[in-house]
Short mmCIF file of C-alpha atoms in Angstrom, two decimals:
data_model
loop_
_atom_site.label_atom_id
_atom_site.label_comp_id
_atom_site.label_asym_id
_atom_site.label_seq_id
_atom_site.Cartn_x
_atom_site.Cartn_y
_atom_site.Cartn_z
CA MET A 1205 8.59 13.90 -32.61
CA ASN A 1206 12.17 11.21 -32.81
CA LYS A 1207 11.89 7.89 -31.13
CA THR A 1208 13.86 8.40 -28.28
CA LEU A 1209 11.41 11.39 -27.14
CA ILE A 1210 8.56 8.80 -27.60
CA GLY A 1211 9.73 6.48 -25.67
CA THR A 1212 11.08 8.54 -22.53
CA VAL A 1213 7.87 10.22 -22.57
CA CYS A 1214 6.23 6.66 -21.72
CA LEU A 1215 8.59 6.37 -19.40
CA CYS A 1216 7.83 9.54 -17.37
CA GLY A 1217 4.39 8.61 -17.59
CA TRP A 1218 4.58 5.27 -16.11
CA MET A 1219 7.33 6.56 -13.69
CA ALA A 1220 4.82 8.83 -12.95
CA ALA A 1221 1.58 6.68 -12.16
CA SER A 1222 3.71 4.66 -10.52
CA ALA A 1223 5.59 6.61 -8.24
CA ALA A 1224 2.90 6.86 -5.79
CA THR A 1225 3.80 3.23 -4.61
CA ALA A 1226 7.48 3.35 -5.14
CA GLN A 1227 8.63 7.02 -3.70
CA HIS A 1228 11.53 5.55 -2.56
CA ARG A 1229 12.78 3.11 -4.28
CA TRP A 1230 12.93 5.98 -7.90
CA GLN A 1231 14.79 8.91 -7.87
CA VAL A 1232 15.57 11.17 -10.63
CA THR A 1233 18.92 12.12 -11.21
CA SER A 1234 19.45 14.27 -13.42
CA PRO A 1235 17.56 15.51 -16.69
CA HIS A 1236 18.63 11.90 -18.29
CA GLU A 1237 19.07 10.45 -15.61
CA ILE A 1238 16.63 7.48 -12.76
CA THR A 1239 18.08 5.75 -10.28
CA TRP A 1240 16.57 2.63 -8.41
CA ARG A 1241 17.81 2.48 -4.97
CA PRO A 1242 16.09 -0.69 -3.91
CA LYS A 1243 16.02 -0.50 -0.20
CA GLY A 1244 16.23 -3.86 0.78
CA ASP A 1245 12.42 -5.11 0.14
CA ALA A 1246 11.94 -7.81 -2.37
CA HIS A 1247 9.70 -6.89 -5.29
CA ALA A 1248 9.59 -6.78 -8.74
CA ASP A 1249 7.70 -4.48 -12.03
CA HIS A 1250 7.92 -4.38 -15.99
CA ILE A 1251 8.71 -2.37 -18.53
CA GLU A 1252 7.19 -2.51 -22.01
CA MET A 1253 8.69 -1.25 -25.32
CA SER A 1254 7.54 -1.80 -28.42
CA GLY A 1255 8.59 -0.44 -31.78
CA LYS A 1256 7.63 -0.97 -35.93
CA ARG A 1257 8.07 -4.76 -35.97
CA VAL A 1258 9.08 -5.19 -32.29
CA SER A 1259 7.71 -5.69 -28.85
CA VAL A 1260 9.85 -6.69 -26.32
CA VAL A 1261 9.07 -6.86 -22.40
CA TYR A 1262 11.56 -6.61 -19.41
CA LEU A 1263 10.87 -8.55 -16.09
CA TYR A 1264 12.95 -7.06 -13.78
CA GLY A 1265 13.73 -7.43 -9.86
CA VAL A 1266 15.11 -7.96 -6.56
CA ASP A 1267 14.34 -10.92 -4.14
CA ASN A 1268 14.60 -11.03 -0.32
CA ASP A 1269 18.70 -11.59 -0.34
CA GLY A 1270 18.89 -8.48 -2.28
CA ARG A 1271 19.96 -10.66 -5.56
CA PHE A 1272 18.84 -8.47 -8.76
CA HIS A 1273 16.88 -11.32 -11.21
CA LEU A 1274 16.00 -9.89 -14.95
CA GLU A 1275 14.10 -11.48 -17.84
CA LYS A 1276 13.49 -10.38 -21.84
CA GLY A 1277 10.68 -11.40 -23.91
CA MET A 1278 10.93 -10.25 -27.55
CA VAL A 1279 7.27 -10.48 -29.77
#
């Protein structure tokens, strides 16, 4: 199984697990695309990815004014 497929499977599993609480924020728009449309409500989430020698965490969200924020961490 290649790394892209593994990442896609992990992302899809994460999306399915969080879909119950955020159905209005995420939409699958094509087989290879997920669209995030925050509806004006402040919220935050994260994505974690790990490889053979590195792990990355992206913390992202939207504040009350609709401004996007992103923080990255790498180990």
